Tab-separated table of C-alpha atoms in Angstrom:
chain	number	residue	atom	x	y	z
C	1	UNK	CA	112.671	81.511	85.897
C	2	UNK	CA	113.455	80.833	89.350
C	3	UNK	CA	115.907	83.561	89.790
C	4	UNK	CA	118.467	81.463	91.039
C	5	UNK	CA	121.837	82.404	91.555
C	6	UNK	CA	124.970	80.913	92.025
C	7	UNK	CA	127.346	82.740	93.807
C	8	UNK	CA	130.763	80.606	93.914
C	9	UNK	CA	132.991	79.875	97.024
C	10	UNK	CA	136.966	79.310	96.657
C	11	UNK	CA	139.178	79.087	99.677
C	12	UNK	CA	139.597	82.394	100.434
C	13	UNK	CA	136.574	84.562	99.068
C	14	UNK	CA	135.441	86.820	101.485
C	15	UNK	CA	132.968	88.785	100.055
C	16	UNK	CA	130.323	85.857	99.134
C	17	UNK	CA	127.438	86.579	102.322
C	18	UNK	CA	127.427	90.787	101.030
C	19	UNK	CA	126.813	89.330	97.892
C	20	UNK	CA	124.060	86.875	98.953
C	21	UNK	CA	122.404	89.857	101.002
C	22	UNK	CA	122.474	91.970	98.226
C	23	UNK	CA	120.867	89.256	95.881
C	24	UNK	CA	118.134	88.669	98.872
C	25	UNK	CA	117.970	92.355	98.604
C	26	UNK	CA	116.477	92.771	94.982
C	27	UNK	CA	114.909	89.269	95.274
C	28	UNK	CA	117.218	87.217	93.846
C	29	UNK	CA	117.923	83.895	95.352
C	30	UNK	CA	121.556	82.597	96.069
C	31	UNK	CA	123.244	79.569	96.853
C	32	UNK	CA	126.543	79.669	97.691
C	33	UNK	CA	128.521	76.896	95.607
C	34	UNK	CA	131.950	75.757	96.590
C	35	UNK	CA	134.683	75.551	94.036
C	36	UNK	CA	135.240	71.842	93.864
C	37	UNK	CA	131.209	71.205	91.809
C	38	UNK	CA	131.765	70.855	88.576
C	39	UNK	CA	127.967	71.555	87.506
C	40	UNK	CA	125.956	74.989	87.190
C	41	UNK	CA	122.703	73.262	85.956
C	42	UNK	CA	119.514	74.915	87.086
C	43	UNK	CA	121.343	78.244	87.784
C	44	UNK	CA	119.692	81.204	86.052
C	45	UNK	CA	122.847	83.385	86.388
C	46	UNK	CA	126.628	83.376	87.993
C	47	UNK	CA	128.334	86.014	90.682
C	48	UNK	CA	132.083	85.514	91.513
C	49	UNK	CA	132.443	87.408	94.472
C	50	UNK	CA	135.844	89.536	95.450
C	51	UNK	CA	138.310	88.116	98.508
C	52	UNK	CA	141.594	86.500	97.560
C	53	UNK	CA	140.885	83.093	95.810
C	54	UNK	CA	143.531	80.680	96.253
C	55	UNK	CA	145.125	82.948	98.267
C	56	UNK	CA	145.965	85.214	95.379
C	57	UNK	CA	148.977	82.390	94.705
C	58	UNK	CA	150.766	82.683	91.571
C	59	UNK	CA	148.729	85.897	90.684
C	60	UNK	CA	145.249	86.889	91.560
C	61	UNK	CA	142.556	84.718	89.834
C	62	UNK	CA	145.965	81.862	88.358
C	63	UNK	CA	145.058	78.693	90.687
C	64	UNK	CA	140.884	79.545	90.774
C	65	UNK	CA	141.008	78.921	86.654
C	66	UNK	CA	141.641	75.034	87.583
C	67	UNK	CA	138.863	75.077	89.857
C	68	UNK	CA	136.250	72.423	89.211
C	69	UNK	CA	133.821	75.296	88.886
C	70	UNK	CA	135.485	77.051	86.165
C	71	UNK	CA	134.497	74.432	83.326
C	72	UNK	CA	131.054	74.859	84.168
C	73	UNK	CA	131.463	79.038	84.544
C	74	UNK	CA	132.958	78.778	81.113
C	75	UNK	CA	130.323	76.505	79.463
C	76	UNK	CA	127.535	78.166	80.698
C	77	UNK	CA	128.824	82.031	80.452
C	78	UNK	CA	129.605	81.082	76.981
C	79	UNK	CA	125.621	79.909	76.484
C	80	UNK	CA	124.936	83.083	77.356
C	81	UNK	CA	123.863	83.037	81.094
C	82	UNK	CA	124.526	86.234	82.659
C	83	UNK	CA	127.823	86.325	84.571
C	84	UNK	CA	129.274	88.838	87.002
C	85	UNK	CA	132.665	88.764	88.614
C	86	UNK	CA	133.223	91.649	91.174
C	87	UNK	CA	136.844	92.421	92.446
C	88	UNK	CA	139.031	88.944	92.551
C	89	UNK	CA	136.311	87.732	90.641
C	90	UNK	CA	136.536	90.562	87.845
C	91	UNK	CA	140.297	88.820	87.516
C	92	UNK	CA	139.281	85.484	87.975
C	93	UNK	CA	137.364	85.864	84.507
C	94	UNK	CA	140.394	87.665	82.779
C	95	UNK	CA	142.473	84.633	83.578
C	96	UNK	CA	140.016	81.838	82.711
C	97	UNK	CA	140.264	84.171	79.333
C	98	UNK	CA	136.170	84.872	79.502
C	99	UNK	CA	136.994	88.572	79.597
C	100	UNK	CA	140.064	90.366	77.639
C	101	UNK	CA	143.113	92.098	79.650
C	102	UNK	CA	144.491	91.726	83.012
C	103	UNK	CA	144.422	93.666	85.939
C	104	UNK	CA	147.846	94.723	87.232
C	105	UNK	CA	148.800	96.367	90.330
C	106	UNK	CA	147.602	99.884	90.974
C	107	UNK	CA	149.869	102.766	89.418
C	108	UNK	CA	150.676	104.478	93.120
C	109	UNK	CA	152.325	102.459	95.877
C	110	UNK	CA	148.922	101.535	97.673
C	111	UNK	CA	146.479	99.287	98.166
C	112	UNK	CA	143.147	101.918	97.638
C	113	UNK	CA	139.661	101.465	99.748
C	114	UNK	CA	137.351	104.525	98.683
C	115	UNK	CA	134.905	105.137	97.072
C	116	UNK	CA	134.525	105.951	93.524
C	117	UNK	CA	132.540	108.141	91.090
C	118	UNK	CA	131.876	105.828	88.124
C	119	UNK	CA	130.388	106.994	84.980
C	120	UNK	CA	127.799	104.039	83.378
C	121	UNK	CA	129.292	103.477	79.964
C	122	UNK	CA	127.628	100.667	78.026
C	123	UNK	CA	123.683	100.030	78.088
C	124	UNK	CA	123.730	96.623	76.787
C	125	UNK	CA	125.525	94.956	79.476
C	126	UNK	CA	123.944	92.608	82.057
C	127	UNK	CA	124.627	95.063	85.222
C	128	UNK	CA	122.941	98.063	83.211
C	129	UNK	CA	119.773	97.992	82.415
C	130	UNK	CA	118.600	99.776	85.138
C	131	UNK	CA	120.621	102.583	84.994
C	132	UNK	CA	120.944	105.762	83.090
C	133	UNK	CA	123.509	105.872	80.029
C	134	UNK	CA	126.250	108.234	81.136
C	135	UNK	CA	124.407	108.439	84.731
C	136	UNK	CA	127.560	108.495	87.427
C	137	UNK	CA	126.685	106.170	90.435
C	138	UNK	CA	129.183	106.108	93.827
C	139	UNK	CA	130.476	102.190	95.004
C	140	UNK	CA	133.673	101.619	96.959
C	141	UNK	CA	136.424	99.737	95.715
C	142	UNK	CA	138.976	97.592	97.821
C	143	UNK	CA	141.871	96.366	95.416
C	144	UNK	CA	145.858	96.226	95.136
C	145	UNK	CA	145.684	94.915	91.717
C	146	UNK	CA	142.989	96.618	90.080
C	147	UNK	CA	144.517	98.961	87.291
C	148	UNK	CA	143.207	97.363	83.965
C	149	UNK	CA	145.625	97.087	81.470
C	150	UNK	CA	145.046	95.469	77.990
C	151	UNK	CA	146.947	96.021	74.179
C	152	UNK	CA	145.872	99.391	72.704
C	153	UNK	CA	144.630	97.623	69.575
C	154	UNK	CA	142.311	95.658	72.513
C	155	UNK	CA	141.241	98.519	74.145
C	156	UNK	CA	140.419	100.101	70.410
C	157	UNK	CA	138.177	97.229	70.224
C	158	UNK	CA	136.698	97.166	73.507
C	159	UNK	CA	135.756	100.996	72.837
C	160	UNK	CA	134.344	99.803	69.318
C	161	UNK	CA	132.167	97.025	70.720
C	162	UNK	CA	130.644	99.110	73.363
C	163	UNK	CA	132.274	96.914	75.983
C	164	UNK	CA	133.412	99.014	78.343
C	165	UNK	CA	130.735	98.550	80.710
C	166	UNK	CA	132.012	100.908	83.792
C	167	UNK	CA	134.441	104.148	83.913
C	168	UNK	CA	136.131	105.796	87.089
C	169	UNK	CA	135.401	109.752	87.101
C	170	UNK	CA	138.730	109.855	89.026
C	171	UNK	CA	141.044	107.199	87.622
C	172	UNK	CA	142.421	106.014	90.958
C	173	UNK	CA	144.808	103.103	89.877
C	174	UNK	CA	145.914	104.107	85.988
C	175	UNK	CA	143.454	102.280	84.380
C	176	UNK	CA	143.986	102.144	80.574
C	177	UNK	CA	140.858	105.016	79.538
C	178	UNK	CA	139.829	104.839	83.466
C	179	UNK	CA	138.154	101.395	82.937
C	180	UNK	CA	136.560	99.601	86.128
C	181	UNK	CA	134.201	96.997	84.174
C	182	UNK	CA	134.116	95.261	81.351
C	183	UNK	CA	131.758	93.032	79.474
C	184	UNK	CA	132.378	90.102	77.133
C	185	UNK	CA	131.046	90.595	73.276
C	186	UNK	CA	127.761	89.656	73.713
C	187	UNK	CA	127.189	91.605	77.325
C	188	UNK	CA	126.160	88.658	79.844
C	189	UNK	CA	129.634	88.358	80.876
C	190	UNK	CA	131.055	91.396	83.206
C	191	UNK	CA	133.911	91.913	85.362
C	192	UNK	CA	133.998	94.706	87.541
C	193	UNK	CA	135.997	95.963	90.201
C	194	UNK	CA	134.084	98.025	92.491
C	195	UNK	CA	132.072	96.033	94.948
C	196	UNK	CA	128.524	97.054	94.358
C	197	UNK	CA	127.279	94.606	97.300
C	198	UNK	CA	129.073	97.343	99.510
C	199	UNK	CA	126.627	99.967	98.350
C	200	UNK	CA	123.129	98.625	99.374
C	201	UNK	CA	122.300	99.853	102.353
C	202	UNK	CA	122.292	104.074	103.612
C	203	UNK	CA	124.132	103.110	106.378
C	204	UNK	CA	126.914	102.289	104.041
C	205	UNK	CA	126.872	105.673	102.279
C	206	UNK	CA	125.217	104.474	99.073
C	207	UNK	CA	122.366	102.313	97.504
C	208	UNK	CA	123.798	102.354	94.272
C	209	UNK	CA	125.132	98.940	94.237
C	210	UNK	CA	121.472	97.767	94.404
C	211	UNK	CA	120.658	99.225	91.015
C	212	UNK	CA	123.545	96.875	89.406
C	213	UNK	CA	121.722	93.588	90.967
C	214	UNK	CA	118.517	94.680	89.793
C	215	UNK	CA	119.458	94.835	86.324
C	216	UNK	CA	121.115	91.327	87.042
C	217	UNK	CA	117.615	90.486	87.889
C	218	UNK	CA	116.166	91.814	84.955
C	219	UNK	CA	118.476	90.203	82.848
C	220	UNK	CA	117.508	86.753	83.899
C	221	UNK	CA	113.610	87.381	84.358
L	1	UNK	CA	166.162	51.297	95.858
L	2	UNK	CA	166.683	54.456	94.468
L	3	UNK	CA	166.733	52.686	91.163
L	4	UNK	CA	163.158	51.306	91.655
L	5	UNK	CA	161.582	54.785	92.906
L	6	UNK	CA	162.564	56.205	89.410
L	7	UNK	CA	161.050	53.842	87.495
L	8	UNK	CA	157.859	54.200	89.983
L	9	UNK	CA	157.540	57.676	88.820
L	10	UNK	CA	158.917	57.368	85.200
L	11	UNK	CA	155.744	54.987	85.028
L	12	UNK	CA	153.743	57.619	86.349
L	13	UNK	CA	154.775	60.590	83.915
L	14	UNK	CA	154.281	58.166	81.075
L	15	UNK	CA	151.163	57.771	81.729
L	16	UNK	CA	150.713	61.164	81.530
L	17	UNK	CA	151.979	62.020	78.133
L	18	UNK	CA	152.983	58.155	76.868
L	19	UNK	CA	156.698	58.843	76.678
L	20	UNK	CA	158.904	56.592	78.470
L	21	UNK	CA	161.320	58.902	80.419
L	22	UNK	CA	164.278	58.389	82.227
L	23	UNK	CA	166.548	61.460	83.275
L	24	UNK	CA	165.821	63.645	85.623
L	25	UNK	CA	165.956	67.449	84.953
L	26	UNK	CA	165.673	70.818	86.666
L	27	UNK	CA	165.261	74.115	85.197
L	28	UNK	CA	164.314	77.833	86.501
L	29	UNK	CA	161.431	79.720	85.472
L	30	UNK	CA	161.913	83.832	85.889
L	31	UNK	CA	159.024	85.558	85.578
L	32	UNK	CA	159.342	89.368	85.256
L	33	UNK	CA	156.883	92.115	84.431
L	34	UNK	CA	156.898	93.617	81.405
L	35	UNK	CA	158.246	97.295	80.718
L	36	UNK	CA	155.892	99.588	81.332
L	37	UNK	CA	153.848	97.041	83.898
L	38	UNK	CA	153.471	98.981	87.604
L	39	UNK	CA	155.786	97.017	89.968
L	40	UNK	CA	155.175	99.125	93.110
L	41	UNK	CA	157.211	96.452	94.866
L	42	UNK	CA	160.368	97.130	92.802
L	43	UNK	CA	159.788	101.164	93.581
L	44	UNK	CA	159.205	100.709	96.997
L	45	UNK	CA	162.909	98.181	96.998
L	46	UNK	CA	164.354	100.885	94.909
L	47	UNK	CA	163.821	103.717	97.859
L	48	UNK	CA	165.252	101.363	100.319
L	49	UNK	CA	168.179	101.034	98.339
L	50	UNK	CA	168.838	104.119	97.739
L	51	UNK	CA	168.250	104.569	101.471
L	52	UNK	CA	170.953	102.415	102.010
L	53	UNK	CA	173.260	105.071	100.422
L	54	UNK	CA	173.295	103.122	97.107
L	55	UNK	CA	172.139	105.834	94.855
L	56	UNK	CA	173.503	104.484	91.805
L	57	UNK	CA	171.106	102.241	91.475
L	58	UNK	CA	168.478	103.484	89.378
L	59	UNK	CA	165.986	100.795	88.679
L	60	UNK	CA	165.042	97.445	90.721
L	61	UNK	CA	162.686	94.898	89.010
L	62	UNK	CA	160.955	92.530	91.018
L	63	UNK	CA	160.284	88.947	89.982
L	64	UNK	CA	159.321	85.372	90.459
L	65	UNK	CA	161.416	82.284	90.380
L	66	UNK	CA	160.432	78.780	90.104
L	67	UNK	CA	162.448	75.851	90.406
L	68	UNK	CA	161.297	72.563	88.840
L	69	UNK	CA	162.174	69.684	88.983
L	70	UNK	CA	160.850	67.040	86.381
L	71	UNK	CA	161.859	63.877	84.465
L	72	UNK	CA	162.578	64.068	80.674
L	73	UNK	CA	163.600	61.839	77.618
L	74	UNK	CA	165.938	64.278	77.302
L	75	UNK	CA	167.132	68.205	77.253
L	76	UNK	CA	165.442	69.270	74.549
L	77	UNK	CA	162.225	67.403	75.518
L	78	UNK	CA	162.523	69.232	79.694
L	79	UNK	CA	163.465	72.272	77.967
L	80	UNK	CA	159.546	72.140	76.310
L	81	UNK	CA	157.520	71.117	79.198
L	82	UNK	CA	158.597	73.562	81.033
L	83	UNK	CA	158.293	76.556	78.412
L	84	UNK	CA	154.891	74.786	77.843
L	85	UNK	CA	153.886	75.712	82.160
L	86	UNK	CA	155.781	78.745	82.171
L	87	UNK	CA	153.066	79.909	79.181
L	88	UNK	CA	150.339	78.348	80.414
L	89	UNK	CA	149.995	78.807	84.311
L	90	UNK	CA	153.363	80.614	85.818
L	91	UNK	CA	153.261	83.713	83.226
L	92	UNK	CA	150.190	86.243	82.442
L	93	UNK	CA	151.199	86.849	78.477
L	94	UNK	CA	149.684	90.504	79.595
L	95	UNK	CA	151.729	91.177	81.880
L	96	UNK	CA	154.952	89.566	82.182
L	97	UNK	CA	157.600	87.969	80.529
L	98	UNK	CA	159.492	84.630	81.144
L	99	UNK	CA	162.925	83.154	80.650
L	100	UNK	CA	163.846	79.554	81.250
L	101	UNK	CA	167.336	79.159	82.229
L	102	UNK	CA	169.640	77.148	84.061
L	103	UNK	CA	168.030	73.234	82.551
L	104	UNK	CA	170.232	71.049	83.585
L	105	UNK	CA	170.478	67.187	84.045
L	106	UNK	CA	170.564	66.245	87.576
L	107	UNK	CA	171.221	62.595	86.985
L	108	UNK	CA	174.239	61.493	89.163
């Protein structure tokens, strides 16, 4: 395996050259891919990075589900190749349906950049291996519509399945059970809303968002 | 003139779903979140109403609205497409709730 990432590019993503540092980081290799290709082949894995795709029209994550892109994101996340959308790309995958719920707007008034305490929940999901089961790990978040909110028979289930993938210590934005990541069924699919690309330096107050891409990387090698 | 232009994109809608159509319809799409959904927007319009001095208004919900404007064999057949988008694309079934109102025939 190459190690080759996609990391995909709609009109208005902001967050895709942290994410392609961060891959560089833990030896990964990137290549940014713009919305409009309509083929993932030779790709070992998939990052949707955060910003405002689409502009947020409609809702955050509506217009990027018609994206040429998506059909190939769905075929191959589907197949099993390990897929991680952070931020705007945590609800991109909610409304292309490859990850349960929605993400609503936070409970307070306010748009929230901190950072967060989050408590490592499931140990069979693609952005875990490396890390501790019930270990607690710092990485900012940066969201207005970032309180996950899902059926309580669907959260029942996502409890059940060992899907919850990522927990706030402090639930900043009313969270149904303080959720901040999910994973699909079958783990290779996992939407999270904390930017762990933010975290990979000292300089930025934590490394912990490296330990995330390096179980990406273990995933796919 | 204006005749011709109809038919231009009655032709084109057919192709799209093989009906041939001929009356033109609009109809709003309202798009509201469902109880219990956060809608910081509608608390932060409620303060500023009650700001105003109305403080006997206890709740504001905030929205969308769509207007479209599409051609249809008929009422009944408008009155689906657009329940159809509103589902599909203008509506999170999470989230919000929609109501299609005002379908009317704009043929003159």
């Amino acid at each position: 395996m190459s190690g080759k990432v996609a990391v995909i590019v709609f009109p208005g993503t902001n967050c895709e050259h942290d994410v392609m540092r961060a891959l560089d980081l833990v030896g990964l290799n990137g290549e940014l891919v713009w919305h409009g290709q309509g083929n993932l082949d030779g790709f070992d894995a998939i990052v949707i990075p955060g910003g405002f795709a689409h502009g947020d029209y409609l809702r955050p994550g509506a217009i990027a589900r018609f994206s040429n892109v998506m059909a190939a994101i769905v075929s191959r996340a589907s197949n099993g190749t390990p897929t991680l959308g952070i931020c705007n790309g945590f609800q991109v995958l909610t409304e292309a349906g490859l990850l349960p719920g929605a993400l609503q707007k936070n409970s307070g008034l306010k748009f929230i950049c901190e950072t967060e305490k989050l408590e490592v929940v499931a140990g069979s999901a693609i952005t875990s291996p490396e890390i501790a089961f019930s270990q607690v790990i710092e990485l900012p978040i940066n969201h207005f519509e970032g309180n996950y909110t899902i059926s309580h028979d669907g959260y029942e289930e996502l409890v059940e399945n060992n899907q919850v993938v990522l927990r706030y210590v402090d639930n900043p934005n009313g969270s149904i059970g303080s959720i901040a990541g999910i994973s699909n069924l079958t783990g290779n699919v996992v939407g999270m809303m904390p930017h762990p690309e933010r975290a990979t330096d000292l300089l930025l107050g934590s490394t912990d968002g490296l330990l995330i891409f390096e179980s990406l990387k273990l995933r796919i090698s | 003139m204006g005749c011709c232009r109809l038919m231009v994109a009655n032709a084109r809608h057919g192709s799209m779903n093989r009906s041939i159509s001929k009356l033109k319809y609009e109809a709003v799409v309202e798009v509201l979140l469902k109880e219990g959904v956060s809608d910081p927007e509608g608390v932060a319009i409620l303060d500023a109403v009650v700001s105003l001095g109305y403080g006997s208004v206890s709740k504001v919900a905030s929205g969308k609205f769509f207007r479209l404007m599409l051609h249809a064999e008929d009422e009944h057949s408008a009155a689906d497409v657009v329940t159809e988008i509103a589902e599909r694309l203008l509506s999170n079934p999470v989230l919000e709730d929609f109501r299609v109102r005002d379908l009317v025939s704009t043929n003159s």
